[in-house]
Tab-separated table of C-alpha atoms and ligand atoms in Angstrom:
chain	number	residue	atom	x	y	z
E	19	MET	CA	94.685	114.750	94.969
E	20	PRO	CA	92.789	112.000	96.685
E	21	VAL	CA	94.185	108.648	95.407
E	22	ILE	CA	91.943	105.854	94.744
E	23	SER	CA	93.873	102.794	94.396
E	24	ALA	CA	93.056	100.212	91.710
E	25	SER	CA	92.467	97.621	94.590
E	26	ALA	CA	89.698	99.697	95.911
E	27	PHE	CA	87.455	98.734	92.877
E	28	ASN	CA	84.995	95.978	92.690
E	29	HIS	CA	86.064	94.199	89.723
E	30	THR	CA	82.368	93.217	88.938
E	31	VAL	CA	82.311	94.810	85.459
E	32	THR	CA	82.776	91.357	83.552
E	33	GLU	CA	79.776	89.879	85.325
E	34	ARG	CA	77.672	92.726	84.527
E	35	PHE	CA	78.995	92.594	80.897
E	36	LEU	CA	78.250	88.904	80.814
E	37	ARG	CA	74.717	89.540	81.967
E	38	TYR	CA	73.934	92.095	79.228
E	39	VAL	CA	75.656	90.294	76.016
E	40	VAL	CA	73.170	87.490	76.181
E	41	ILE	CA	70.140	89.707	75.616
E	42	ASP	CA	69.656	90.417	72.107
E	43	THR	CA	69.470	93.991	71.267
E	44	GLN	CA	70.120	94.195	67.434
E	45	SER	CA	68.687	97.075	65.850
E	46	ASP	CA	66.553	97.317	62.517
E	47	ALA	CA	67.085	100.237	59.963
E	48	SER	CA	64.046	99.003	58.067
E	49	SER	CA	61.774	99.487	60.997
E	50	PRO	CA	60.374	103.060	61.639
E	51	THR	CA	59.626	102.771	65.255
E	52	CYS	CA	61.780	104.031	68.274
E	53	PRO	CA	63.372	101.685	69.490
E	54	SER	CA	63.530	100.103	66.018
E	55	SER	CA	63.385	96.646	67.797
E	56	GLU	CA	61.244	95.980	70.873
E	57	LYS	CA	63.763	93.532	72.218
E	58	GLN	CA	66.063	96.519	72.938
E	59	LYS	CA	63.895	97.688	75.951
E	60	ASP	CA	64.437	94.023	77.301
E	61	LEU	CA	67.833	95.325	78.145
E	62	GLY	CA	66.787	98.653	79.070
E	63	ARG	CA	64.208	97.360	81.826
E	64	LEU	CA	67.265	95.235	83.093
E	65	LEU	CA	69.474	98.503	83.436
E	66	ALA	CA	66.872	100.456	84.971
E	67	SER	CA	65.942	97.994	87.669
E	68	GLU	CA	69.640	97.322	88.493
E	69	LEU	CA	70.189	100.878	88.801
E	70	LYS	CA	67.137	101.357	90.948
E	71	VAL	CA	68.324	98.608	93.118
E	72	MET	CA	71.599	100.518	93.400
E	73	GLY	CA	69.627	103.221	94.984
E	74	LEU	CA	69.157	105.881	91.877
E	75	ALA	CA	65.578	106.601	92.633
E	76	ASP	CA	65.204	108.351	89.259
E	77	ALA	CA	66.266	105.369	87.204
E	78	HIS	CA	63.698	104.658	84.448
E	79	LEU	CA	63.107	103.247	80.492
E	80	ASP	CA	60.978	105.632	78.795
E	81	GLU	CA	58.481	104.676	76.117
E	82	HIS	CA	61.152	105.273	73.222
E	83	GLY	CA	63.669	102.832	74.923
E	84	TYR	CA	66.025	105.390	76.542
E	85	VAL	CA	67.353	104.906	80.056
E	86	TYR	CA	68.092	107.842	82.298
E	87	ALA	CA	69.262	107.926	85.819
E	88	THR	CA	71.016	110.437	88.127
E	89	ILE	CA	73.975	109.653	90.612
E	90	PRO	CA	73.119	112.578	92.885
E	91	ALA	CA	76.054	114.912	93.927
E	92	ASN	CA	77.720	114.312	97.314
E	93	THR	CA	79.673	117.603	97.502
E	94	ASP	CA	78.725	121.149	98.342
E	95	LYS	CA	80.870	122.476	95.348
E	96	LYS	CA	78.884	123.676	92.266
E	97	VAL	CA	80.252	121.116	89.613
E	98	PRO	CA	78.972	120.979	86.157
E	99	VAL	CA	76.629	118.018	85.505
E	100	ILE	CA	78.286	115.536	83.604
E	101	CYS	CA	76.774	112.654	81.689
E	102	PHE	CA	78.095	109.046	80.593
E	103	CYS	CA	76.466	107.544	77.683
E	104	SER	CA	76.482	104.355	75.894
E	105	HIS	CA	74.210	102.603	73.476
E	106	MET	CA	72.300	99.329	73.918
E	107	ASP	CA	71.825	98.079	70.329
E	108	THR	CA	74.146	95.887	68.285
E	109	SER	CA	75.030	96.182	64.711
E	110	PRO	CA	72.600	94.714	62.184
E	111	ASP	CA	75.759	93.571	60.257
E	112	CYS	CA	76.024	90.520	62.378
E	113	THR	CA	73.536	88.363	64.280
E	114	GLY	CA	73.100	88.881	67.959
E	115	ARG	CA	70.826	86.250	68.943
E	116	ASN	CA	72.005	83.675	71.317
E	117	VAL	CA	75.389	84.936	72.115
E	118	LYS	CA	77.547	82.543	73.826
E	119	PRO	CA	80.470	84.155	75.458
E	120	GLN	CA	83.760	82.721	76.199
E	121	ILE	CA	86.618	83.699	78.382
E	122	VAL	CA	90.110	82.985	77.548
E	123	LYS	CA	91.581	83.177	81.006
E	124	SER	CA	95.186	84.565	81.365
E	125	TYR	CA	95.776	84.895	77.402
E	126	ARG	CA	99.291	83.618	76.657
E	127	GLY	CA	99.539	84.962	73.134
E	128	GLY	CA	98.863	83.516	69.796
E	129	ASP	CA	95.761	83.351	67.723
E	130	ILE	CA	92.254	82.585	69.394
E	131	ALA	CA	90.213	79.920	67.741
E	132	LEU	CA	86.530	80.209	68.347
E	133	PRO	CA	85.105	77.012	69.160
E	134	ALA	CA	81.977	76.598	67.174
E	135	ASP	CA	82.802	77.685	64.017
E	136	PRO	CA	86.597	76.677	62.852
E	137	ALA	CA	86.539	79.423	60.098
E	138	GLN	CA	86.526	81.988	62.835
E	139	VAL	CA	89.926	82.570	64.172
E	140	ILE	CA	91.094	85.991	65.913
E	141	ARG	CA	94.436	86.283	64.438
E	142	VAL	CA	97.232	88.269	65.966
E	143	ALA	CA	98.403	89.544	62.625
E	144	GLU	CA	95.103	90.741	61.957
E	145	HIS	CA	94.409	91.972	65.475
E	146	PRO	CA	97.657	93.266	66.535
E	147	GLU	CA	96.214	94.969	69.599
E	148	LEU	CA	96.101	91.310	71.333
E	149	GLU	CA	99.909	91.615	71.741
E	150	ASN	CA	99.243	94.030	74.644
E	151	GLN	CA	96.637	91.835	76.233
E	152	ILE	CA	99.339	88.935	77.462
E	153	GLY	CA	98.034	87.563	80.756
E	154	ASN	CA	94.580	89.284	80.676
E	155	ASP	CA	91.318	87.482	80.254
E	156	ILE	CA	89.825	87.857	76.709
E	157	ILE	CA	85.984	87.561	76.248
E	158	THR	CA	84.906	86.368	72.846
E	159	THR	CA	81.837	84.479	71.332
E	160	ASP	CA	81.843	80.842	70.211
E	161	GLY	CA	82.380	82.171	66.742
E	162	THR	CA	78.458	82.022	65.775
E	163	THR	CA	77.538	85.696	66.528
E	164	LEU	CA	78.788	89.074	67.373
E	165	LEU	CA	79.715	89.777	70.986
E	166	GLY	CA	78.229	93.104	71.538
E	167	ALA	CA	81.063	94.683	73.503
E	168	ASP	CA	80.146	97.394	71.115
E	169	ASN	CA	78.624	99.014	73.325
E	170	LYS	CA	77.616	96.653	76.269
E	171	ALA	CA	81.310	97.048	77.505
E	172	GLY	CA	80.594	100.844	77.722
E	173	ILE	CA	77.223	100.005	79.565
E	174	ALA	CA	78.846	97.504	81.999
E	175	GLU	CA	81.580	99.947	82.755
E	176	ILE	CA	79.064	102.851	83.409
E	177	MET	CA	76.902	100.710	85.756
E	178	ASP	CA	80.165	99.435	87.605
E	179	ALA	CA	81.517	102.981	87.785
E	180	ALA	CA	77.973	104.065	89.304
E	181	TYR	CA	78.009	101.196	91.903
E	182	PHE	CA	81.451	102.180	92.856
E	183	LEU	CA	80.458	105.901	93.461
E	184	ILE	CA	77.326	104.985	95.308
E	185	ASN	CA	79.140	102.737	97.613
E	186	ASN	CA	82.149	104.909	98.154
E	187	PRO	CA	80.681	108.241	99.583
E	188	ASN	CA	83.981	109.536	100.522
E	189	VAL	CA	84.767	109.955	96.751
E	190	LYS	CA	83.558	113.357	96.134
E	191	HIS	CA	81.546	114.151	92.857
E	192	GLY	CA	79.035	116.381	91.361
E	193	ALA	CA	75.480	115.013	90.032
E	194	ILE	CA	76.320	112.511	87.195
E	195	LYS	CA	73.746	111.469	84.711
E	196	ILE	CA	73.599	108.002	83.168
E	197	LEU	CA	72.133	107.751	79.574
E	198	PHE	CA	71.875	104.849	77.460
E	199	THR	CA	70.471	104.952	74.160
E	200	PRO	CA	68.886	102.709	71.399
E	201	ASP	CA	69.495	102.482	67.819
E	202	GLU	CA	72.948	104.073	67.564
E	203	GLU	CA	74.163	101.590	64.985
E	204	ILE	CA	71.307	102.504	62.517
E	205	GLY	CA	72.274	106.358	63.064
E	206	ARG	CA	69.281	107.135	65.081
E	207	GLY	CA	70.628	106.831	68.508
E	208	VAL	CA	69.562	110.593	69.760
E	209	ASP	CA	66.569	110.898	67.481
E	210	LYS	CA	64.240	110.849	70.591
E	211	VAL	CA	66.811	111.905	73.617
E	212	ASP	CA	65.350	114.389	75.915
E	213	LEU	CA	68.043	116.622	76.776
E	214	LYS	CA	66.165	118.854	78.953
E	215	LYS	CA	65.167	115.963	81.034
E	216	LEU	CA	68.868	114.834	81.078
E	217	GLY	CA	70.216	118.077	82.314
E	218	ALA	CA	73.578	117.704	81.649
E	219	ASP	CA	76.155	120.236	80.713
E	220	PHE	CA	78.683	118.028	79.236
E	221	ALA	CA	78.728	114.042	78.230
E	222	TYR	CA	81.136	111.415	77.233
E	223	THR	CA	80.207	108.510	75.204
E	224	ILE	CA	82.108	105.139	76.468
E	225	ASP	CA	82.359	103.493	73.209
E	226	GLY	CA	85.893	103.485	71.941
E	227	GLU	CA	88.254	100.990	71.007
E	228	THR	CA	91.863	100.633	72.609
E	229	ALA	CA	92.397	101.387	76.314
E	230	GLY	CA	93.789	104.822	77.024
E	231	HIS	CA	92.153	106.524	73.882
E	232	VAL	CA	89.972	109.484	73.800
E	233	GLU	CA	88.522	110.751	70.814
E	234	ASP	CA	87.277	114.272	70.131
E	235	GLU	CA	86.890	114.371	66.351
E	236	THR	CA	84.420	112.721	63.970
E	237	PHE	CA	83.764	112.923	60.327
E	238	SER	CA	81.576	115.453	58.868
E	239	ALA	CA	78.870	113.734	57.039
E	240	ASP	CA	76.317	114.389	54.239
E	241	GLY	CA	74.236	112.174	51.900
E	242	ALA	CA	73.631	112.937	48.505
E	243	THR	CA	71.134	111.703	46.036
E	244	ILE	CA	71.327	111.751	42.503
E	245	THR	CA	68.148	111.372	40.350
E	246	ILE	CA	68.207	110.688	36.624
E	247	GLU	CA	65.386	110.771	34.212
E	248	GLY	CA	66.171	109.235	30.948
E	249	VAL	CA	64.370	109.130	27.744
E	250	SER	CA	62.355	105.874	27.095
E	251	THR	CA	61.182	104.360	24.035
E	252	HIS	CA	60.226	100.935	22.644
E	253	PRO	CA	63.562	99.093	22.192
E	254	GLY	CA	62.907	98.184	18.713
E	255	PHE	CA	62.336	101.559	17.690
E	256	ALA	CA	64.980	103.502	19.742
E	257	LYS	CA	67.732	104.342	17.272
E	258	GLY	CA	68.952	108.078	17.996
E	259	LYS	CA	66.077	108.615	20.640
E	260	MET	CA	66.473	106.424	23.976
E	261	GLU	CA	68.624	107.636	26.696
E	262	HIS	CA	68.896	104.992	29.331
E	263	ALA	CA	68.714	106.220	33.044
E	264	ILE	CA	70.598	102.970	34.159
E	265	LYS	CA	73.445	103.665	31.591
E	266	ILE	CA	73.757	107.252	32.694
E	267	ALA	CA	73.940	106.277	36.298
E	268	ALA	CA	76.502	103.655	35.573
E	269	ALA	CA	78.523	106.364	33.684
E	270	ILE	CA	78.457	108.591	36.571
E	271	VAL	CA	79.845	105.496	38.952
E	272	ASP	CA	82.532	104.674	36.549
E	273	ARG	CA	83.892	108.256	36.578
E	274	LEU	CA	84.320	108.408	40.346
E	275	PRO	CA	88.084	108.691	41.349
E	276	LYS	CA	89.664	105.316	41.262
E	277	ASP	CA	92.722	105.915	43.228
E	278	THR	CA	91.558	108.398	45.792
E	279	CYS	CA	88.368	109.498	47.623
E	280	SER	CA	86.876	106.151	48.380
E	281	PRO	CA	86.837	104.262	51.484
E	282	GLU	CA	89.239	101.635	50.038
E	283	THR	CA	91.809	104.070	49.098
E	284	THR	CA	92.001	106.571	52.131
E	285	GLU	CA	92.848	106.541	55.832
E	286	ASP	CA	93.480	108.807	58.898
E	287	LYS	CA	92.411	112.307	57.808
E	288	GLU	CA	91.566	111.730	54.344
E	289	GLY	CA	87.624	111.748	53.137
E	290	PHE	CA	85.744	109.950	50.290
E	291	LEU	CA	82.676	109.909	48.275
E	292	HIS	CA	80.889	106.568	48.423
E	293	PRO	CA	78.061	105.375	46.481
E	294	ILE	CA	75.906	103.000	48.867
E	295	GLY	CA	72.787	102.301	46.753
E	296	ILE	CA	71.817	102.381	43.128
E	297	SER	CA	68.271	101.455	41.715
E	298	GLY	CA	66.527	102.132	38.583
E	299	ALA	CA	65.053	101.176	35.247
E	300	LEU	CA	65.011	102.709	31.597
E	301	GLU	CA	63.287	105.911	32.563
E	302	GLN	CA	64.785	106.693	35.896
E	303	ALA	CA	67.420	105.786	38.205
E	304	THR	CA	68.829	106.877	41.490
E	305	ILE	CA	72.287	106.730	43.084
E	306	GLY	CA	72.783	107.253	46.831
E	307	PHE	CA	75.862	108.465	48.024
E	308	ILE	CA	77.618	109.294	51.538
E	309	VAL	CA	80.092	112.032	51.609
E	310	ARG	CA	82.795	111.975	54.422
E	311	ASP	CA	85.439	114.434	55.359
E	312	PHE	CA	86.917	116.217	58.750
E	313	THR	CA	86.356	119.575	57.612
E	314	ASP	CA	83.398	121.287	56.070
E	315	HIS	CA	85.658	122.503	53.362
E	316	GLY	CA	86.773	118.896	52.101
E	317	LEU	CA	83.010	117.980	52.214
E	318	LYS	CA	81.971	120.716	50.037
E	319	GLN	CA	84.803	119.952	47.704
E	320	LYS	CA	83.811	116.430	47.342
E	321	GLU	CA	80.294	117.563	46.663
E	322	ARG	CA	81.419	119.779	43.882
E	323	LEU	CA	83.472	117.006	42.366
E	324	LEU	CA	80.274	114.885	42.346
E	325	GLU	CA	78.609	117.588	40.842
E	326	SER	CA	81.189	118.205	38.161
E	327	ILE	CA	81.335	114.506	37.171
E	328	VAL	CA	77.401	114.411	36.766
E	329	LYS	CA	77.602	117.630	34.634
E	330	ASP	CA	80.031	116.089	32.393
E	331	VAL	CA	78.110	113.037	31.932
E	332	MET	CA	75.095	114.415	31.229
E	333	LYS	CA	76.581	116.224	28.053
E	334	ASP	CA	76.338	113.084	26.276
E	335	TYR	CA	72.612	112.763	27.244
E	336	PRO	CA	71.071	116.015	26.041
E	337	ARG	CA	67.305	115.128	26.277
E	338	SER	CA	67.879	113.540	29.903
E	339	THR	CA	67.759	115.505	33.066
E	340	CYS	CA	69.478	115.007	36.267
E	341	ARG	CA	69.297	116.597	39.857
E	342	MET	CA	71.524	116.109	43.002
E	343	GLU	CA	70.193	116.721	46.470
E	344	VAL	CA	72.652	116.943	49.442
E	345	ARG	CA	71.386	116.483	53.089
E	346	GLU	CA	73.479	117.062	55.961
E	347	GLN	CA	73.787	113.983	58.316
E	348	TYR	CA	76.161	115.185	61.164
E	349	ARG	CA	79.388	117.515	61.731
E	350	ASN	CA	82.648	117.027	63.295
E	351	MET	CA	82.209	117.409	66.983
E	352	LYS	CA	85.520	118.943	67.171
E	353	GLN	CA	84.119	122.275	66.276
E	354	VAL	CA	81.825	122.300	69.589
E	355	ILE	CA	84.203	120.260	71.925
E	356	ASP	CA	87.196	122.975	71.097
E	357	LEU	CA	84.940	125.610	72.869
E	358	HIS	CA	85.273	123.659	76.141
E	359	PRO	CA	89.112	122.225	76.282
E	360	GLU	CA	88.399	121.249	80.067
E	361	ILE	CA	86.325	118.270	78.576
E	362	VAL	CA	88.912	116.535	76.854
E	363	ASP	CA	91.920	117.659	79.351
E	364	TYR	CA	89.924	116.235	82.341
E	365	ALA	CA	89.539	112.766	80.544
E	366	ILE	CA	93.329	112.726	79.560
E	367	GLU	CA	93.884	113.396	83.127
E	368	ALA	CA	91.643	110.601	84.297
E	369	ILE	CA	93.094	108.193	81.799
E	370	ARG	CA	96.622	109.044	83.191
E	371	ARG	CA	95.410	108.444	86.956
E	372	THR	CA	94.157	104.867	85.556
E	373	GLY	CA	97.894	104.320	84.757
E	374	LEU	CA	97.523	104.262	81.052
E	375	GLU	CA	99.170	106.424	78.476
E	376	PRO	CA	96.434	108.886	77.108
E	377	HIS	CA	96.060	108.954	73.255
E	378	ARG	CA	93.904	111.830	71.652
E	379	GLY	CA	92.430	110.595	68.189
E	380	SER	CA	89.757	111.013	65.850
E	381	ILE	CA	86.882	108.607	64.398
E	382	ARG	CA	86.398	107.957	60.776
E	383	GLY	CA	82.634	107.544	61.589
E	384	GLY	CA	80.141	109.334	63.512
E	385	THR	CA	79.045	108.662	67.172
E	386	ASP	CA	76.042	109.634	69.321
E	387	GLY	CA	78.373	112.128	70.550
E	388	SER	CA	78.551	113.930	67.116
E	389	ARG	CA	74.958	114.757	67.055
E	390	LEU	CA	74.903	115.409	70.942
E	391	SER	CA	77.550	118.117	70.580
E	392	PHE	CA	75.620	119.876	67.830
E	393	MET	CA	72.293	119.653	70.094
E	394	GLY	CA	74.110	121.465	72.996
E	395	LEU	CA	75.700	118.668	74.645
E	396	PRO	CA	79.489	118.505	73.899
E	397	CYS	CA	80.517	114.799	74.003
E	398	PRO	CA	83.800	113.409	73.162
E	399	ASN	CA	84.144	109.549	73.176
E	400	ILE	CA	86.255	107.375	75.754
E	401	PHE	CA	87.445	103.993	75.305
E	402	ALA	CA	85.652	100.942	76.201
E	403	GLY	CA	88.055	98.386	75.174
E	404	GLU	CA	85.801	96.909	72.281
E	405	HIS	CA	87.774	95.427	69.383
E	406	ALA	CA	86.594	93.949	66.116
E	407	PHE	CA	83.223	95.079	66.574
E	408	HIS	CA	80.131	94.224	64.394
E	409	SER	CA	81.922	90.964	63.583
E	410	ARG	CA	82.067	87.477	64.825
E	411	LEU	CA	85.690	87.981	65.877
E	412	GLU	CA	84.532	90.743	68.343
E	413	TRP	CA	86.749	90.772	71.698
E	414	VAL	CA	87.019	92.767	74.846
E	415	SER	CA	89.329	92.078	77.812
E	416	ARG	CA	88.589	92.157	81.515
E	417	GLN	CA	91.274	94.273	82.362
E	418	ASP	CA	90.573	96.914	79.852
E	419	MET	CA	86.873	97.077	81.048
E	420	GLU	CA	88.306	97.478	84.730
E	421	LYS	CA	90.384	100.436	83.312
E	422	ALA	CA	87.522	101.987	81.733
E	423	VAL	CA	85.523	101.879	85.054
E	424	GLN	CA	88.519	103.424	86.757
E	425	THR	CA	88.553	106.039	84.175
E	426	ILE	CA	85.295	107.100	84.560
E	427	VAL	CA	85.168	107.269	88.260
E	428	HIS	CA	88.548	109.508	88.120
E	429	LEU	CA	86.834	111.606	85.557
E	430	ALA	CA	83.974	112.220	88.096
E	431	THR	CA	86.418	113.409	90.726
E	432	ILE	CA	88.240	115.578	88.617
E	433	TRP	CA	85.239	117.690	87.572
E	434	GLU	CA	84.785	117.994	91.171
E	435	GLU	CA	88.227	118.711	92.344
E	436	ARG	CA	88.519	121.698	89.368
E	437	ALA	CA	85.086	123.094	90.096
Z	503	ZN	ZN1	79.208	101.645	69.169
């Protein structure tokens, strides 16, 4: 096994990261275009040009805002083509305009107050992961915006790993694909991806939290819409006639389980049934739900529960009607990834070679990887070091980013060794 010592790395990932986070790439769920916000292409153009300067001849930003590039193989072995993937957009939940990153050098422990807003304090009590960062350099914002480590940490890490591989031809690897996507935060990250053009066999998103973690499981997800048609009459002459759609909708929401099955009462491997929107008037009302579970069986169970609540409520409104539509959103990627156990095994070995304790886990959400896996590109998620994402308290450490770079490089070499 060729040993690549930690000192062989460039330690330029932080500079890259600081260059990318100042570019506003917030996505916009209300926009129908791809990318949903044109400004995401500002970062895409920069990344494509930096990759070209590194010597990746095919690097380009396409019309939909995706960046593709290939690090050519430097081995005669036939190695599966691996792709590393991160997303360029930041969450619409928190502003990403005018990000001013700060570095707490050699963190000595304790809460971190953000300079531009005294109300914003990263407290150890709420972010216990800080206790493992003593002596590290911690990057935060000034407290007025998110940082965008989700997922620009992953982008910087992939870019730095590419730079290392290109400049160390003695480190053998197969062809490696780089993919940067727009609009992940609004669930549209792979809508316009061209998997044929990408030409990868297996992929990894670099979008996880704590150093050493790899995740091969996500929620399975459906959306459900309930549409209620009530009976409207003039309110002055409504006795015994009116059936109010808003009140029917409220009765349905009121009968949802109170102590289980909701985001606020579940954790780990428990799923939930979660109303995300309600609108209506006397005649018609709709309730939007998301349904989440780790198994298809659990998902169906929750949908049957919702159906039975609706049926039960409707007994009190004999002249009104109600229909429930369920749409598939994404499925637990483990179903696909388990068919190729080496994908996660190699990632665990790469994390170990980086000097970290590997930790295999699951995500209470979806990733680009959950959809990519079902589109034919099995794709677990590896840590990027990002913490407290989608908030002004977001932070990442330089040392964790450097470990992610090393993990990516080791992973590329392990695929070559085992081929
Ligand atoms: Zn992300």
